[in-house]
Every structure is written in structure tokens, then in C-alpha cells.
Amino acid sequence: MTRTLTQSMQDYVKVIYGLTRSGPASTNDIARKLSVSAASVTSMIKKLHELKLVRHTSYRGVALSHAGTMVALEILRHHRLLELYLNEALGYAWDEVHAEAEKLEHHISEEFEDRIAKVLGDPSYDPHGDPIPTKDGRMPPTVSERLADANINESVVIRRVSSHDASMLRMLTSHGLLLNTTLRVALRDADSGALVVQHGKRRITLDREITENIFIERL
Amino acid sequence: MTRTLTQSMQDYVKVIYGLTRSGPASTNDIARKLSVSAASVTSMIKKLHELKLVRHTSYRGVALSHAGTMVALEILRHHRLLELYLNEALGYAWDEVHAEAEKLEHHISEEFEDRIAKVLGDPSYDPHGDPIPTKDGRMPPTVSERLADANINESVVIRRVSSHDASMLRMLTSHGLLLNTTLRVALRDADSGALVVQHGKRRITLDREITENIFIERL
DNA sequence: GGTGTTTTTTAGATGAATCTAAATTTTTTA
DNA sequence: TAAAAAATTTAGATTCATCTAAAAAACACC
Ligand SMILES: [Mn+2]
Ligand SMILES: [Mn+2]
Ligand SMILES: [Mn+2]
Ligand SMILES: [Mn+2]
């Protein structure tokens, strides 16, 4: 069913899904995410509305319909399965998978999706710890506690890094801060909110922007 | 460099490559292969000419330039590596690989190409026995003797099947006639040109259309 | 070698996705 | 609460790949 949608429509639906975790998405936000003009967004929203993939009232923002949500989840499943496959089967690093998956997600068949899912053992999480929607559109639990909010002296495990910025991911890699790494919060800078964390013998300073994007399980 | 070409341009270049084994390709032939109108071909040829990918004189057919040939070989490399990868790594049958590779060939990165080539051990032939162009644009030898031309009583090995017609490939599979299968030519029907071949204990009749598309090595 | 057939090209239109500039509506703020 | 600012939509244009119909060129055959 996704097959009849153009790549562009798929991209809009995916972005709208990401922007509507809390309330409707604005034209400008969508435009910014997709690097297109606001006028382009308005015109695409009109088309998606006619296809009943979104609900939209002029000047009032846009939200996905149930059908639209299913489309978004399917694309997200493709994306995350691809990321994991590139990582596990082809040896891509976690900072390299996003760009490739971003292109391929629109072009693989259901057959391909099913086969890589099977090879991977029907996984629930991608290389960044993001949940992979199931074939029937259910979303596995998402780890949502931020390292930024951890307490001093608390030991935590990194379970998700919600950034596709390759340089941030490489920085974490260089400090040995991979998924499922255990660390302890040593200090918090009251002004900047930066944290100093203890990882084995190493002490690493992580600024607020980074700790906001690292999600953890408390031990 | 292929990256700046649209998918449509890539498809034209690939088809022109396939049609120019002997002399220039005609507008109509290209149109037929791509299922577009002759007028569309003329207009695309004009664009490809401006990009110096083809040489074209009005009403006189079209041929690839050196640059165009390199583009075609790169796409062909993507296609055939993908076919082999789908077959070997993901368990697709040889009659299923073509359609999937046809879509993906335009969307994989050089990184992806290099990684699957490496996983496959830098292969020279795809699941149909077609040669895979090297990264620098050389073409491994192509088996070109047809089963149709084999002599009675001759033993031969199937080395290439130049058809992407899934039903023909499945028919061959059902008779156990896979790549690298040895068989003996038992009879030739003088009228139709059909062959009866002996494969182990089985005798199989193959009509002319099929034997024209099976390429062999003589033993 | 002229004339009819086939092939190719040109002309002009369409739909998709985009843009800029202008108009309209909503929100903010003084 | 009215004016200014910001967000959104409308209007109209552009680019790409396609189409159909008509014109032009090449070919084929008597
Ligand atoms: Mn799918
Ligand atoms: Mn991810
Ligand atoms: Mn390539
Ligand atoms: Mn092949």
C-alpha cells in the first residue's frame, strides 16, 4: 500500500510522524525538517489530506490519520531494519547507517524487508536503540529517561542515542560510550548542566546537548 | 559521478548500452525497451547528448560515449552484485533477484557496493552467469556459445542463462537445469529446432526459444 | 527515381514537486 | 485591543519526465 505513494509523500508522512509526538505539526516545522519552502508543505499537505493520510485545518497544523500512521510506521520499520542490517551484516558503523537507510527505505520490497528481518532474528531495536515497529504496526517500548536527568553517583546503562549526527556518534564511540555501556555520573556543572561521567577508568565530560540525547536505564 | 544523474537517465543509459552491442540504437528500440513513447526518447537523448553521455545525429541513432559507457557499466555492476547478494546472502531464488535489483541498483552508495562485493569475495559472475563489470569498468569474459548450436551427443555445462523471465527460470529450476549443470544433447527436432537433452536419468525437451538463451561450455 | 510507409523529431500539454512573491490569517506585544 | 510580527496559504512560475498529434526525414519497393 505504501507502494503507491511517491517517495516525497513518504518523506512528508515520516516527518509528520516524528513531529506529532505531542500535538499537531506546524507547516514551518515540516518545512525546516525537509528543507523545503513552507509553500511546498502547504501544497503537499493538501494532497495528503485528499489521500486521507492526514487531518488538516487551514492555519491550524496537521496530524496523521490512522492510515497515515500505519504508513509512517512501515517506513520507520524499513529504516530501522535497514540500519541494523547494514550494521550487523555489512559492518557499517552506527554513525554510517542512517544516510544509507534513508535512501533505501523507500525502495526495498516487502520480500526484502521480511528477509532481512528474518536474518536478524526479528529484532526490536536498531543500532541507536530506537524501537523497530512490528509488521502489524506496534511499537516496542522506547527508553525515555535522559542521562541529563540522572542523579550524581547513579550508575546507568546507555540504551538509546537519539541523534543521527554522525560526528556526535563518532565522539561517543571514541570515548567507548556505545550502546549497553555502563557508566556512573560523577559530577554535574550547575551552570552549563554538563555532566562528568565515569566509564571504567576514564572520566568524560558530556555537555548538555549530548546528555539530552542519551537515554538510559538506571541500575 | 553517476549520482548526479536522475534514475530515468540511468535507465536510458543502461538500455542504450544493452542495445548497442552491434551498431547504434534506434529511437524506437529504446522506446520499446523502456515502455515510453518515441517522443520521450528523443527528448531524453537530447539531454544525454548535452551531458556528453551519448553521441547522436538526428534520425541516425544513438551510441554511448566513453563516459556513458562507464555509467552503464557502473549501473550494471550494481545490478549484478545486488542479484548475487540477494541470492547468496538473503536466499532469493535466481528468478526473484532481477526485479529487486532493478529498483535498488539506482539507490545504493559506493560504500554499499564495495561492502557487498567484499562479502561476496569480489565475484565475477551473477546468478545468471552474466559477468559483473569490475570497479574500473572492465568486463569479465562472457560465455557466448548457445545450447541451440550444440551438436548431437555433445556434453555441455550450462554457464549462463540470458533471460530475466521468471517463468522460464522456474521451468529450468523444476527440471534441475541450474547454472553449472552438465547435460548431453540427445536429439534435435529438425523442424522446430527444439532439443531433447539428457540430464542424469531425465530427458527434457527444450524449445528453440529456450536453447537460444542458454549459454554453454563444451566439454 | 518517385511515392507511399515507417521512423524520428518537433510542438505543445500534463502532472508532480518544487520555488518566490504576495496575500491572508493568527499570534504576540505594547 | 490595535498594530506589528510571524506563520500560513495562494498565485503563478519552473523543471523533469512523460504524453499525443502533427511535421519532417529516411527507407523501401515497384
Ligand atoms: Mn514494508
Ligand atoms: Mn536509528
Ligand atoms: Mn557504483
Ligand atoms: Mn542477472
mmCIF file of N, CA and C in Angstrom, chain B residues 67-152:
data_model
loop_
_atom_site.group_PDB
_atom_site.id
_atom_site.type_symbol
_atom_site.label_atom_id
_atom_site.label_comp_id
_atom_site.label_asym_id
_atom_site.label_seq_id
_atom_site.Cartn_x
_atom_site.Cartn_y
_atom_site.Cartn_z
ATOM 1 N N ALA B 67 32.279 8.152 -21.537
ATOM 2 C CA ALA B 67 31.691 8.470 -20.229
ATOM 3 C C ALA B 67 30.374 7.723 -20.015
ATOM 4 N N GLY B 68 29.552 7.690 -21.077
ATOM 5 C CA GLY B 68 28.273 6.989 -20.987
ATOM 6 C C GLY B 68 28.456 5.502 -20.742
ATOM 7 N N THR B 69 29.453 4.931 -21.415
ATOM 8 C CA THR B 69 29.730 3.509 -21.217
ATOM 9 C C THR B 69 30.130 3.234 -19.780
ATOM 10 N N MET B 70 30.938 4.125 -19.215
ATOM 11 C CA MET B 70 31.354 3.942 -17.821
ATOM 12 C C MET B 70 30.143 3.994 -16.880
ATOM 13 N N VAL B 71 29.224 4.902 -17.154
ATOM 14 C CA VAL B 71 27.998 4.974 -16.351
ATOM 15 C C VAL B 71 27.220 3.670 -16.466
ATOM 16 N N ALA B 72 27.056 3.186 -17.690
ATOM 17 C CA ALA B 72 26.310 1.942 -17.905
ATOM 18 C C ALA B 72 26.955 0.779 -17.154
ATOM 19 N N LEU B 73 28.288 0.705 -17.223
ATOM 20 C CA LEU B 73 28.969 -0.407 -16.566
ATOM 21 C C LEU B 73 28.819 -0.320 -15.052
ATOM 22 N N GLU B 74 28.816 0.876 -14.540
ATOM 23 C CA GLU B 74 28.639 1.039 -13.091
ATOM 24 C C GLU B 74 27.252 0.570 -12.654
ATOM 25 N N ILE B 75 26.230 0.939 -13.421
ATOM 26 C CA ILE B 75 24.873 0.514 -13.074
ATOM 27 C C ILE B 75 24.766 -1.007 -13.185
ATOM 28 N N LEU B 76 25.355 -1.541 -14.245
ATOM 29 C CA LEU B 76 25.339 -2.992 -14.444
ATOM 30 C C LEU B 76 26.058 -3.695 -13.293
ATOM 31 N N ARG B 77 27.143 -3.094 -12.840
ATOM 32 C CA ARG B 77 27.849 -3.673 -11.687
ATOM 33 C C ARG B 77 26.938 -3.680 -10.461
ATOM 34 N N HIS B 78 26.281 -2.572 -10.218
ATOM 35 C CA HIS B 78 25.342 -2.538 -9.098
ATOM 36 C C HIS B 78 24.297 -3.643 -9.243
ATOM 37 N N HIS B 79 23.711 -3.699 -10.426
ATOM 38 C CA HIS B 79 22.630 -4.653 -10.645
ATOM 39 C C HIS B 79 23.077 -6.093 -10.381
ATOM 40 N N ARG B 80 24.190 -6.443 -10.947
ATOM 41 C CA ARG B 80 24.604 -7.850 -10.874
ATOM 42 C C ARG B 80 25.162 -8.215 -9.508
ATOM 43 N N LEU B 81 25.849 -7.261 -8.879
ATOM 44 C CA LEU B 81 26.282 -7.528 -7.497
ATOM 45 C C LEU B 81 25.067 -7.703 -6.595
ATOM 46 N N LEU B 82 24.075 -6.851 -6.786
ATOM 47 C CA LEU B 82 22.864 -6.962 -5.973
ATOM 48 C C LEU B 82 22.182 -8.307 -6.193
ATOM 49 N N GLU B 83 22.059 -8.714 -7.460
ATOM 50 C CA GLU B 83 21.431 -10.008 -7.732
ATOM 51 C C GLU B 83 22.153 -11.125 -6.982
ATOM 52 N N LEU B 84 23.466 -11.096 -7.053
ATOM 53 C CA LEU B 84 24.224 -12.162 -6.408
ATOM 54 C C LEU B 84 24.087 -12.088 -4.886
ATOM 55 N N TYR B 85 24.085 -10.876 -4.386
ATOM 56 C CA TYR B 85 23.951 -10.718 -2.943
ATOM 57 C C TYR B 85 22.581 -11.209 -2.457
ATOM 58 N N LEU B 86 21.548 -10.822 -3.168
ATOM 59 C CA LEU B 86 20.195 -11.267 -2.798
ATOM 60 C C LEU B 86 20.126 -12.788 -2.811
ATOM 61 N N ASN B 87 20.761 -13.377 -3.803
ATOM 62 C CA ASN B 87 20.756 -14.814 -3.954
ATOM 63 C C ASN B 87 21.552 -15.490 -2.834
ATOM 64 N N GLU B 88 22.777 -15.051 -2.650
ATOM 65 C CA GLU B 88 23.662 -15.756 -1.717
ATOM 66 C C GLU B 88 23.432 -15.380 -0.255
ATOM 67 N N ALA B 89 23.215 -14.113 0.007
ATOM 68 C CA ALA B 89 23.121 -13.692 1.409
ATOM 69 C C ALA B 89 21.690 -13.717 1.934
ATOM 70 N N LEU B 90 20.725 -13.512 1.056
ATOM 71 C CA LEU B 90 19.351 -13.429 1.543
ATOM 72 C C LEU B 90 18.459 -14.554 1.044
ATOM 73 N N GLY B 91 19.035 -15.477 0.272
ATOM 74 C CA GLY B 91 18.268 -16.666 -0.088
ATOM 75 C C GLY B 91 17.218 -16.493 -1.161
ATOM 76 N N TYR B 92 17.293 -15.393 -1.929
ATOM 77 C CA TYR B 92 16.392 -15.257 -3.074
ATOM 78 C C TYR B 92 16.729 -16.315 -4.120
ATOM 79 N N ALA B 93 15.700 -16.806 -4.829
ATOM 80 C CA ALA B 93 15.918 -17.706 -5.963
ATOM 81 C C ALA B 93 16.363 -16.890 -7.173
ATOM 82 N N TRP B 94 16.983 -17.539 -8.139
ATOM 83 C CA TRP B 94 17.506 -16.801 -9.299
ATOM 84 C C TRP B 94 16.418 -16.159 -10.145
ATOM 85 N N ASP B 95 15.194 -16.614 -10.008
ATOM 86 C CA ASP B 95 14.109 -15.962 -10.743
ATOM 87 C C ASP B 95 13.503 -14.784 -9.970
ATOM 88 N N GLU B 96 13.960 -14.573 -8.734
ATOM 89 C CA GLU B 96 13.392 -13.487 -7.932
ATOM 90 C C GLU B 96 14.307 -12.269 -7.839
ATOM 91 N N VAL B 97 15.584 -12.455 -8.165
ATOM 92 C CA VAL B 97 16.557 -11.394 -7.905
ATOM 93 C C VAL B 97 16.437 -10.187 -8.838
ATOM 94 N N HIS B 98 16.002 -10.434 -10.078
ATOM 95 C CA HIS B 98 16.075 -9.353 -11.056
ATOM 96 C C HIS B 98 15.234 -8.133 -10.670
ATOM 97 N N ALA B 99 13.994 -8.376 -10.324
ATOM 98 C CA ALA B 99 13.076 -7.267 -10.046
ATOM 99 C C ALA B 99 13.591 -6.401 -8.889
ATOM 100 N N GLU B 100 14.049 -7.054 -7.843
ATOM 101 C CA GLU B 100 14.544 -6.296 -6.681
ATOM 102 C C GLU B 100 15.806 -5.504 -7.038
ATOM 103 N N ALA B 101 16.725 -6.147 -7.775
ATOM 104 C CA ALA B 101 17.972 -5.458 -8.144
ATOM 105 C C ALA B 101 17.694 -4.274 -9.063
ATOM 106 N N GLU B 102 16.690 -4.425 -9.901
ATOM 107 C CA GLU B 102 16.321 -3.376 -10.852
ATOM 108 C C GLU B 102 15.979 -2.069 -10.127
ATOM 109 N N LYS B 103 15.323 -2.204 -8.985
ATOM 110 C CA LYS B 103 14.978 -0.988 -8.228
ATOM 111 C C LYS B 103 16.170 -0.475 -7.431
ATOM 112 N N LEU B 104 16.855 -1.388 -6.752
ATOM 113 C CA LEU B 104 17.906 -0.962 -5.823
ATOM 114 C C LEU B 104 19.151 -0.427 -6.514
ATOM 115 N N GLU B 105 19.420 -0.885 -7.718
ATOM 116 C CA GLU B 105 20.662 -0.503 -8.401
ATOM 117 C C GLU B 105 20.889 1.011 -8.460
ATOM 118 N N HIS B 106 19.798 1.766 -8.454
ATOM 119 C CA HIS B 106 19.926 3.229 -8.552
ATOM 120 C C HIS B 106 20.136 3.911 -7.205
ATOM 121 N N HIS B 107 20.000 3.160 -6.138
ATOM 122 C CA HIS B 107 19.917 3.816 -4.834
ATOM 123 C C HIS B 107 20.997 3.420 -3.839
ATOM 124 N N ILE B 108 21.814 2.460 -4.178
ATOM 125 C CA ILE B 108 22.870 2.084 -3.245
ATOM 126 C C ILE B 108 24.075 3.015 -3.406
ATOM 127 N N SER B 109 24.816 3.190 -2.330
ATOM 128 C CA SER B 109 26.018 4.030 -2.367
ATOM 129 C C SER B 109 27.223 3.213 -2.824
ATOM 130 N N GLU B 110 28.305 3.908 -3.096
ATOM 131 C CA GLU B 110 29.561 3.222 -3.424
ATOM 132 C C GLU B 110 30.015 2.373 -2.242
ATOM 133 N N GLU B 111 29.776 2.896 -1.052
ATOM 134 C CA GLU B 111 30.110 2.150 0.158
ATOM 135 C C GLU B 111 29.381 0.799 0.180
ATOM 136 N N PHE B 112 28.087 0.846 -0.089
ATOM 137 C CA PHE B 112 27.283 -0.378 -0.090
ATOM 138 C C PHE B 112 27.793 -1.336 -1.160
ATOM 139 N N GLU B 113 28.019 -0.811 -2.344
ATOM 140 C CA GLU B 113 28.559 -1.616 -3.435
ATOM 141 C C GLU B 113 29.849 -2.319 -2.995
ATOM 142 N N ASP B 114 30.764 -1.546 -2.431
ATOM 143 C CA ASP B 114 32.053 -2.112 -2.032
ATOM 144 C C ASP B 114 31.897 -3.183 -0.958
ATOM 145 N N ARG B 115 30.968 -2.927 -0.032
ATOM 146 C CA ARG B 115 30.811 -3.886 1.067
ATOM 147 C C ARG B 115 30.195 -5.199 0.608
ATOM 148 N N ILE B 116 29.179 -5.137 -0.244
ATOM 149 C CA ILE B 116 28.615 -6.418 -0.687
ATOM 150 C C ILE B 116 29.600 -7.146 -1.602
ATOM 151 N N ALA B 117 30.366 -6.384 -2.395
ATOM 152 C CA ALA B 117 31.375 -7.035 -3.247
ATOM 153 C C ALA B 117 32.371 -7.794 -2.373
ATOM 154 N N LYS B 118 32.746 -7.179 -1.274
ATOM 155 C CA LYS B 118 33.717 -7.802 -0.384
ATOM 156 C C LYS B 118 33.131 -9.053 0.288
ATOM 157 N N VAL B 119 31.903 -8.923 0.798
ATOM 158 C CA VAL B 119 31.238 -10.077 1.412
ATOM 159 C C VAL B 119 31.158 -11.240 0.425
ATOM 160 N N LEU B 120 30.950 -10.912 -0.849
ATOM 161 C CA LEU B 120 30.801 -11.954 -1.863
ATOM 162 C C LEU B 120 32.143 -12.446 -2.398
ATOM 163 N N GLY B 121 33.249 -11.848 -1.920
ATOM 164 C CA GLY B 121 34.570 -12.275 -2.382
ATOM 165 C C GLY B 121 34.915 -11.728 -3.758
ATOM 166 N N ASP B 122 34.463 -10.514 -4.025
ATOM 167 C CA ASP B 122 34.779 -9.849 -5.293
ATOM 168 C C ASP B 122 34.476 -10.746 -6.488
ATOM 169 N N PRO B 123 33.198 -11.045 -6.666
ATOM 170 C CA PRO B 123 32.788 -12.047 -7.663
ATOM 171 C C PRO B 123 32.820 -11.501 -9.079
ATOM 172 N N SER B 124 32.875 -12.406 -10.060
ATOM 173 C CA SER B 124 32.905 -12.008 -11.466
ATOM 174 C C SER B 124 31.624 -12.346 -12.222
ATOM 175 N N TYR B 125 30.743 -13.158 -11.623
ATOM 176 C CA TYR B 125 29.526 -13.555 -12.324
ATOM 177 C C TYR B 125 28.306 -13.518 -11.403
ATOM 178 N N ASP B 126 27.172 -13.127 -11.968
ATOM 179 C CA ASP B 126 25.925 -13.038 -11.205
ATOM 180 C C ASP B 126 25.179 -14.380 -11.246
ATOM 181 N N PRO B 127 24.004 -14.471 -10.617
ATOM 182 C CA PRO B 127 23.320 -15.777 -10.536
ATOM 183 C C PRO B 127 22.853 -16.333 -11.885
ATOM 184 N N HIS B 128 22.885 -15.509 -12.915
ATOM 185 C CA HIS B 128 22.509 -15.998 -14.236
ATOM 186 C C HIS B 128 23.732 -16.262 -15.112
ATOM 187 N N GLY B 129 24.919 -16.105 -14.514
ATOM 188 C CA GLY B 129 26.143 -16.310 -15.269
ATOM 189 C C GLY B 129 26.583 -15.078 -16.048
ATOM 190 N N ASP B 130 25.903 -13.962 -15.845
ATOM 191 C CA ASP B 130 26.313 -12.729 -16.521
ATOM 192 C C ASP B 130 27.523 -12.138 -15.815
ATOM 193 N N PRO B 131 28.478 -11.615 -16.588
ATOM 194 C CA PRO B 131 29.696 -11.057 -15.992
ATOM 195 C C PRO B 131 29.413 -9.766 -15.233
ATOM 196 N N ILE B 132 30.099 -9.598 -14.122
ATOM 197 C CA ILE B 132 29.959 -8.384 -13.318
ATOM 198 C C ILE B 132 31.124 -7.458 -13.655
ATOM 199 N N PRO B 133 30.836 -6.271 -14.201
ATOM 200 C CA PRO B 133 31.934 -5.356 -14.537
ATOM 201 C C PRO B 133 32.756 -5.049 -13.282
ATOM 202 N N THR B 134 34.061 -4.884 -13.464
ATOM 203 C CA THR B 134 34.896 -4.513 -12.319
ATOM 204 C C THR B 134 34.674 -3.047 -11.996
ATOM 205 N N LYS B 135 35.153 -2.661 -10.819
ATOM 206 C CA LYS B 135 35.031 -1.276 -10.373
ATOM 207 C C LYS B 135 35.615 -0.303 -11.396
ATOM 208 N N ASP B 136 36.682 -0.722 -12.085
ATOM 209 C CA ASP B 136 37.288 0.188 -13.058
ATOM 210 C C ASP B 136 36.793 -0.053 -14.481
ATOM 211 N N GLY B 137 35.641 -0.733 -14.607
ATOM 212 C CA GLY B 137 34.981 -0.775 -15.899
ATOM 213 C C GLY B 137 35.463 -1.830 -16.876
ATOM 214 N N ARG B 138 36.105 -2.888 -16.390
ATOM 215 C CA ARG B 138 36.420 -3.997 -17.287
ATOM 216 C C ARG B 138 35.368 -5.087 -17.148
ATOM 217 N N MET B 139 35.113 -5.775 -18.252
ATOM 218 C CA MET B 139 34.053 -6.780 -18.264
ATOM 219 C C MET B 139 34.662 -8.169 -18.335
ATOM 220 N N PRO B 140 34.424 -9.026 -17.358
ATOM 221 C CA PRO B 140 34.930 -10.407 -17.425
ATOM 222 C C PRO B 140 34.387 -11.116 -18.665
ATOM 223 N N PRO B 141 35.067 -12.162 -19.129
ATOM 224 C CA PRO B 141 34.624 -12.836 -20.353
ATOM 225 C C PRO B 141 33.198 -13.362 -20.242
ATOM 226 N N THR B 142 32.459 -13.243 -21.329
ATOM 227 C CA THR B 142 31.071 -13.676 -21.372
ATOM 228 C C THR B 142 30.976 -14.965 -22.171
ATOM 229 N N VAL B 143 30.388 -15.979 -21.574
ATOM 230 C CA VAL B 143 30.189 -17.239 -22.296
ATOM 231 C C VAL B 143 29.185 -16.999 -23.414
ATOM 232 N N SER B 144 29.537 -17.346 -24.658
ATOM 233 C CA SER B 144 28.665 -16.942 -25.765
ATOM 234 C C SER B 144 28.269 -18.082 -26.714
ATOM 235 N N GLU B 145 28.608 -19.321 -26.374
ATOM 236 C CA GLU B 145 28.147 -20.439 -27.206
ATOM 237 C C GLU B 145 26.752 -20.855 -26.762
ATOM 238 N N ARG B 146 25.855 -20.965 -27.726
ATOM 239 C CA ARG B 146 24.466 -21.269 -27.386
ATOM 240 C C ARG B 146 24.203 -22.780 -27.362
ATOM 241 N N LEU B 147 23.386 -23.164 -26.418
ATOM 242 C CA LEU B 147 22.950 -24.563 -26.393
ATOM 243 C C LEU B 147 22.279 -24.910 -27.723
ATOM 244 N N ALA B 148 21.576 -23.946 -28.296
ATOM 245 C CA ALA B 148 20.896 -24.178 -29.585
ATOM 246 C C ALA B 148 21.862 -24.677 -30.668
ATOM 247 N N ASP B 149 23.126 -24.274 -30.544
ATOM 248 C CA ASP B 149 24.098 -24.641 -31.577
ATOM 249 C C ASP B 149 24.945 -25.862 -31.223
ATOM 250 N N ALA B 150 24.668 -26.498 -30.104
ATOM 251 C CA ALA B 150 25.462 -27.664 -29.703
ATOM 252 C C ALA B 150 25.169 -28.838 -30.636
ATOM 253 N N ASN B 151 26.117 -29.769 -30.713
ATOM 254 C CA ASN B 151 25.945 -30.931 -31.582
ATOM 255 C C ASN B 151 25.257 -32.078 -30.849
ATOM 256 N N ILE B 152 24.641 -32.944 -31.607
ATOM 257 C CA ILE B 152 24.017 -34.134 -31.040
ATOM 258 C C ILE B 152 25.093 -34.958 -30.343
#
